[in-house]
Amino acid sequence: MPNLLEGKTALVLGVANRWSLAYAIAQAFRREGARLALTYQGDRQKTTVEELAAELGAEMLTGCDVTQEQDVDRLGRELAERFGGLEILAHSIAFANREDLSRPFVETSRSGYLLAHEVSAYSLVAVARIAQKLMKTGGSIVTLTYLGATRVIQNYNVMGVAKAALEASVRYLASDLGPSNIRVNAISAGPVKTVSARGVKDFGRLLDSFSEKAPLRRNTDPAEVADTAVFLASDLGRGVTGNIIFVDAGFQIMGL
Ligand code: NAD
């Protein structure tokens, strides 16, 4: 069933490089016929993301640091001017200080805790607000989460707590935006080697033990995450909202 997203415009937040889950999602959205708008966090990523945006045929690229309210507001205005509306929003953004992903959770500083929550959870609420105005006939918002939201994963620490806030935000946003036919869901991806993931101490060990224990006996492929994002963004997912869908080779069902 080709061109599942024909006629839809998608905003993808969180492409930093070729390894980003957001890049795999943008590729899959494009493959299915969506028009693309991308953002980059700041000048450090600009050149790389410009190259990727050109390769993907993205029609809009703009800077957006989600900790800057004026950036988020400008993004909304630029989308309205360029496309007049929006049908799909993929939010693939998270950040925590490296030291908070290696020392015991109990030592998390106030500023580190707030920063992780601002970037990784509150930003979904901020961008959902601009999407609400643009998604005039309905739409689909998808974010990325991880099992560390509900289980203790060594060294994931404050990011797990932020993901718990993100998952709760998905449910509250789904309830608020449902009457406008806007669906909000999260994909809980298995570990994938990306720049953010490498910030978690001993991430390599996590990947190894994951593939040993997962029912499919392998790690998660970013393309699998992206295809689930396509499903959620397309009309095939029209009855699904407020959900966390695991794309993790089955790892989350395992006990001992
Ligand atoms: P990544 O480093 O490629 O992407 C993270 C993105 O967040 C980057 O593009 C970065 O620029 C952006 N970002 C950070 N702070 C920002 C800010 N202030 N403003 C705007 N953008 C900001 O890593 P990734 O693994 O592709 O992460 C994408 C999402 O997937 C994250 O939410 C992550 O928690 C989630 N996730 C990742 C894994 C994994 O193992 N890689 C597993 C499950 C969920």
CSV table of C-alpha atoms in Angstrom, one decimal, residues 2-255:
chain,number,residue,atom,x,y,z
A,2,PRO,CA,2.2,2.9,-1.2
A,3,ASN,CA,1.8,6.6,-0.5
A,4,LEU,CA,0.1,6.3,2.8
A,5,LEU,CA,0.9,9.9,3.6
A,6,GLU,CA,0.0,11.5,0.2
A,7,GLY,CA,-1.4,15.0,0.6
A,8,LYS,CA,-0.2,15.4,4.2
A,9,THR,CA,2.5,17.7,5.5
A,10,ALA,CA,4.8,16.5,8.3
A,11,LEU,CA,6.9,18.4,10.7
A,12,VAL,CA,9.8,16.4,12.0
A,13,LEU,CA,11.7,17.7,15.1
A,14,GLY,CA,15.0,16.1,16.2
A,15,VAL,CA,17.2,15.3,13.1
A,16,ALA,CA,20.8,15.8,14.2
A,17,ASN,CA,22.5,13.4,11.9
A,18,ARG,CA,22.0,10.2,9.8
A,19,TRP,CA,21.7,8.1,12.9
A,20,SER,CA,18.9,10.1,14.5
A,21,LEU,CA,15.6,8.2,14.8
A,22,ALA,CA,14.0,11.4,13.4
A,23,TYR,CA,16.0,11.0,10.2
A,24,ALA,CA,14.7,7.4,9.7
A,25,ILE,CA,11.2,8.8,10.4
A,26,ALA,CA,11.6,11.7,7.9
A,27,GLN,CA,12.8,9.2,5.3
A,28,ALA,CA,9.8,7.0,5.8
A,29,PHE,CA,7.4,9.9,5.7
A,30,ARG,CA,8.9,11.1,2.5
A,31,ARG,CA,8.8,7.6,1.0
A,32,GLU,CA,5.1,7.6,1.7
A,33,GLY,CA,4.5,10.9,-0.1
A,34,ALA,CA,4.4,13.4,2.8
A,35,ARG,CA,5.7,17.0,2.3
A,36,LEU,CA,8.4,17.6,4.9
A,37,ALA,CA,9.4,20.4,7.2
A,38,LEU,CA,12.5,19.8,9.4
A,39,THR,CA,14.1,21.7,12.3
A,40,TYR,CA,17.6,21.7,13.7
A,41,GLN,CA,18.5,22.6,17.3
A,42,GLY,CA,21.3,25.2,16.6
A,43,ASP,CA,24.2,26.3,14.5
A,44,ARG,CA,26.2,23.2,15.4
A,45,GLN,CA,23.8,20.9,13.6
A,46,LYS,CA,22.8,23.3,10.8
A,47,THR,CA,25.2,22.2,8.0
A,48,THR,CA,24.6,18.5,8.5
A,49,VAL,CA,20.8,18.9,8.7
A,50,GLU,CA,20.8,21.2,5.7
A,51,GLU,CA,22.5,18.4,3.7
A,52,LEU,CA,20.0,15.8,5.0
A,53,ALA,CA,17.0,18.1,4.3
A,54,ALA,CA,18.2,18.6,0.7
A,55,GLU,CA,18.6,14.9,0.2
A,56,LEU,CA,15.1,14.3,1.6
A,57,GLY,CA,13.5,17.0,-0.5
A,58,ALA,CA,12.3,18.9,2.6
A,59,GLU,CA,10.4,22.0,1.7
A,60,MET,CA,11.2,23.9,4.9
A,61,LEU,CA,14.1,23.9,7.3
A,62,THR,CA,14.4,26.2,10.3
A,63,GLY,CA,16.3,26.4,13.6
A,64,CYS,CA,14.3,25.6,16.7
A,65,ASP,CA,15.7,25.2,20.2
A,66,VAL,CA,12.7,24.0,22.2
A,67,THR,CA,14.0,25.8,25.4
A,68,GLN,CA,13.4,29.1,23.5
A,69,GLU,CA,9.8,30.1,23.5
A,70,GLN,CA,10.3,32.5,20.6
A,71,ASP,CA,11.8,29.7,18.5
A,72,VAL,CA,8.7,27.6,19.0
A,73,ASP,CA,6.4,30.5,18.2
A,74,ARG,CA,8.4,31.4,15.1
A,75,LEU,CA,8.2,27.8,13.9
A,76,GLY,CA,4.4,27.9,14.1
A,77,ARG,CA,4.3,31.2,12.1
A,78,GLU,CA,6.7,29.8,9.5
A,79,LEU,CA,4.7,26.6,9.0
A,80,ALA,CA,1.5,28.6,8.6
A,81,GLU,CA,3.1,30.8,6.0
A,82,ARG,CA,4.7,28.0,4.1
A,83,PHE,CA,2.0,25.3,4.2
A,84,GLY,CA,-1.1,26.9,5.6
A,85,GLY,CA,-1.6,23.9,7.8
A,86,LEU,CA,-0.1,20.6,9.1
A,87,GLU,CA,-1.3,17.0,9.5
A,88,ILE,CA,1.7,15.2,11.1
A,89,LEU,CA,4.1,16.2,13.9
A,90,ALA,CA,7.0,13.8,14.9
A,91,HIS,CA,8.7,14.9,18.1
A,92,SER,CA,12.0,13.1,18.6
A,93,ILE,CA,13.8,15.3,21.1
A,94,ALA,CA,15.4,14.6,24.5
A,95,PHE,CA,18.3,15.8,26.5
A,96,ALA,CA,19.9,15.2,29.9
A,97,ASN,CA,23.3,16.2,31.3
A,98,ARG,CA,25.8,13.5,30.8
A,99,GLU,CA,26.7,13.3,34.5
A,100,ASP,CA,23.1,12.6,35.3
A,101,LEU,CA,23.2,9.5,33.1
A,102,SER,CA,26.2,8.0,34.9
A,103,ARG,CA,26.0,8.8,38.7
A,104,PRO,CA,23.2,7.5,41.0
A,105,PHE,CA,19.8,9.0,40.4
A,106,VAL,CA,19.7,10.3,43.9
A,107,GLU,CA,22.4,12.7,43.1
A,108,THR,CA,20.5,14.4,40.3
A,109,SER,CA,20.8,18.2,40.6
A,110,ARG,CA,17.7,20.5,40.6
A,111,SER,CA,19.0,22.2,37.4
A,112,GLY,CA,19.7,18.8,35.7
A,113,TYR,CA,16.3,17.5,36.7
A,114,LEU,CA,14.5,20.6,35.3
A,115,LEU,CA,16.5,20.7,32.1
A,116,ALA,CA,15.8,17.1,31.3
A,117,HIS,CA,12.1,17.7,31.8
A,118,GLU,CA,12.0,20.9,29.9
A,119,VAL,CA,13.7,19.5,26.8
A,120,SER,CA,12.3,16.0,26.9
A,121,ALA,CA,8.8,16.3,28.1
A,122,TYR,CA,7.5,19.9,28.3
A,123,SER,CA,8.6,20.5,24.7
A,124,LEU,CA,6.0,18.1,23.5
A,125,VAL,CA,3.3,20.2,25.1
A,126,ALA,CA,4.7,23.4,23.6
A,127,VAL,CA,4.8,22.0,20.1
A,128,ALA,CA,1.4,20.3,20.4
A,129,ARG,CA,0.0,23.8,21.1
A,130,ILE,CA,1.3,25.2,17.8
A,131,ALA,CA,0.2,22.0,16.0
A,132,GLN,CA,-3.3,22.3,17.4
A,133,LYS,CA,-3.7,25.7,15.6
A,134,LEU,CA,-2.3,24.2,12.3
A,135,MET,CA,-4.1,20.9,12.3
A,136,LYS,CA,-7.4,22.3,11.2
A,137,THR,CA,-9.0,19.1,10.0
A,138,GLY,CA,-7.2,16.8,12.5
A,139,GLY,CA,-3.8,15.2,12.6
A,140,SER,CA,-1.4,12.9,14.3
A,141,ILE,CA,1.4,13.7,16.8
A,142,VAL,CA,4.0,11.1,17.6
A,143,THR,CA,6.8,11.2,20.1
A,144,LEU,CA,9.6,8.8,21.1
A,145,THR,CA,9.9,7.2,24.6
A,146,TYR,CA,11.7,4.4,26.3
A,147,LEU,CA,11.0,1.6,28.7
A,148,GLY,CA,13.0,3.5,31.4
A,149,ALA,CA,9.8,5.5,31.9
A,150,THR,CA,8.2,2.6,33.8
A,151,ARG,CA,11.2,0.3,34.8
A,152,VAL,CA,14.5,1.1,36.4
A,153,ILE,CA,17.2,0.9,33.7
A,154,GLN,CA,20.7,1.4,35.1
A,155,ASN,CA,22.1,4.9,34.3
A,156,TYR,CA,18.9,6.0,32.4
A,157,ASN,CA,18.0,7.9,35.7
A,158,VAL,CA,16.5,11.4,35.2
A,159,MET,CA,15.7,10.6,31.6
A,160,GLY,CA,13.4,7.8,32.7
A,161,VAL,CA,11.6,10.2,35.0
A,162,ALA,CA,11.3,12.7,32.1
A,163,LYS,CA,10.0,9.9,29.9
A,164,ALA,CA,7.4,9.1,32.5
A,165,ALA,CA,6.3,12.8,32.3
A,166,LEU,CA,6.3,12.6,28.5
A,167,GLU,CA,4.1,9.5,28.5
A,168,ALA,CA,1.6,11.1,30.9
A,169,SER,CA,1.7,14.2,28.7
A,170,VAL,CA,0.7,12.0,25.7
A,171,ARG,CA,-2.4,10.8,27.6
A,172,TYR,CA,-3.4,14.3,28.7
A,173,LEU,CA,-2.8,15.8,25.2
A,174,ALA,CA,-4.7,12.9,23.6
A,175,SER,CA,-7.7,13.8,25.8
A,176,ASP,CA,-7.5,17.5,25.1
A,177,LEU,CA,-6.9,17.3,21.4
A,178,GLY,CA,-9.1,14.2,20.6
A,179,PRO,CA,-12.3,16.3,20.0
A,180,SER,CA,-10.3,18.2,17.3
A,181,ASN,CA,-9.5,14.8,15.7
A,182,ILE,CA,-5.9,15.1,16.6
A,183,ARG,CA,-4.3,11.9,17.9
A,184,VAL,CA,-1.3,11.8,20.2
A,185,ASN,CA,0.8,8.6,20.7
A,186,ALA,CA,4.3,7.6,21.6
A,187,ILE,CA,6.5,4.9,20.2
A,188,SER,CA,8.6,3.1,22.9
A,189,ALA,CA,11.7,2.1,20.9
A,190,GLY,CA,14.3,-0.5,21.9
A,191,PRO,CA,17.8,0.9,22.3
A,192,VAL,CA,19.5,2.2,19.1
A,193,LYS,CA,23.0,3.5,18.9
A,194,THR,CA,22.6,7.3,18.4
A,195,VAL,CA,24.4,10.3,19.7
A,196,SER,CA,21.9,10.8,22.6
A,197,ALA,CA,21.9,7.1,23.5
A,198,ARG,CA,25.7,7.1,23.7
A,199,GLY,CA,25.4,9.7,26.5
A,200,VAL,CA,24.0,6.9,28.8
A,201,LYS,CA,26.9,5.2,30.6
A,202,ASP,CA,27.5,1.6,29.5
A,203,PHE,CA,25.1,1.9,26.6
A,204,GLY,CA,27.0,-0.8,24.7
A,205,ARG,CA,26.3,-3.3,27.5
A,206,LEU,CA,22.6,-2.4,27.4
A,207,LEU,CA,22.5,-3.1,23.7
A,208,ASP,CA,24.1,-6.5,24.1
A,209,SER,CA,21.9,-7.7,26.9
A,210,PHE,CA,18.8,-6.4,25.1
A,211,SER,CA,19.4,-8.5,22.0
A,212,GLU,CA,20.2,-11.6,24.1
A,213,LYS,CA,16.8,-11.3,26.0
A,214,ALA,CA,14.4,-9.9,23.4
A,215,PRO,CA,12.0,-12.5,21.9
A,216,LEU,CA,13.3,-11.6,18.4
A,217,ARG,CA,16.9,-12.0,19.6
A,218,ARG,CA,18.1,-8.8,18.0
A,219,ASN,CA,18.2,-5.1,18.4
A,220,THR,CA,15.8,-2.5,17.1
A,221,ASP,CA,16.2,-1.2,13.6
A,222,PRO,CA,15.4,2.6,13.2
A,223,ALA,CA,13.4,1.7,10.1
A,224,GLU,CA,11.0,-0.4,12.2
A,225,VAL,CA,10.4,2.6,14.5
A,226,ALA,CA,9.9,4.8,11.4
A,227,ASP,CA,7.3,2.4,9.8
A,228,THR,CA,5.3,2.5,13.1
A,229,ALA,CA,5.4,6.3,12.9
A,230,VAL,CA,4.0,6.0,9.4
A,231,PHE,CA,1.2,3.8,10.6
A,232,LEU,CA,0.3,6.2,13.4
A,233,ALA,CA,0.6,9.2,11.1
A,234,SER,CA,-1.5,7.7,8.4
A,235,ASP,CA,-5.3,7.0,8.3
A,236,LEU,CA,-4.5,3.3,9.1
A,237,GLY,CA,-3.9,4.5,12.7
A,238,ARG,CA,-7.1,6.6,12.8
A,239,GLY,CA,-8.5,4.7,15.9
A,240,VAL,CA,-5.4,4.9,18.0
A,241,THR,CA,-4.7,7.7,20.4
A,242,GLY,CA,-3.2,8.1,23.9
A,243,ASN,CA,-1.1,5.0,23.4
A,244,ILE,CA,2.4,3.8,23.9
A,245,ILE,CA,3.4,1.4,21.2
A,246,PHE,CA,6.5,-0.8,21.8
A,247,VAL,CA,8.8,-1.3,18.9
A,248,ASP,CA,11.5,-3.2,20.7
A,249,ALA,CA,11.8,-6.7,19.3
A,250,GLY,CA,9.4,-7.7,22.2
A,251,PHE,CA,11.8,-6.9,25.0
A,252,GLN,CA,9.3,-5.3,27.3
A,253,ILE,CA,7.2,-8.5,27.8
A,254,MET,CA,10.1,-10.4,29.4
A,255,GLY,CA,10.4,-11.1,33.1
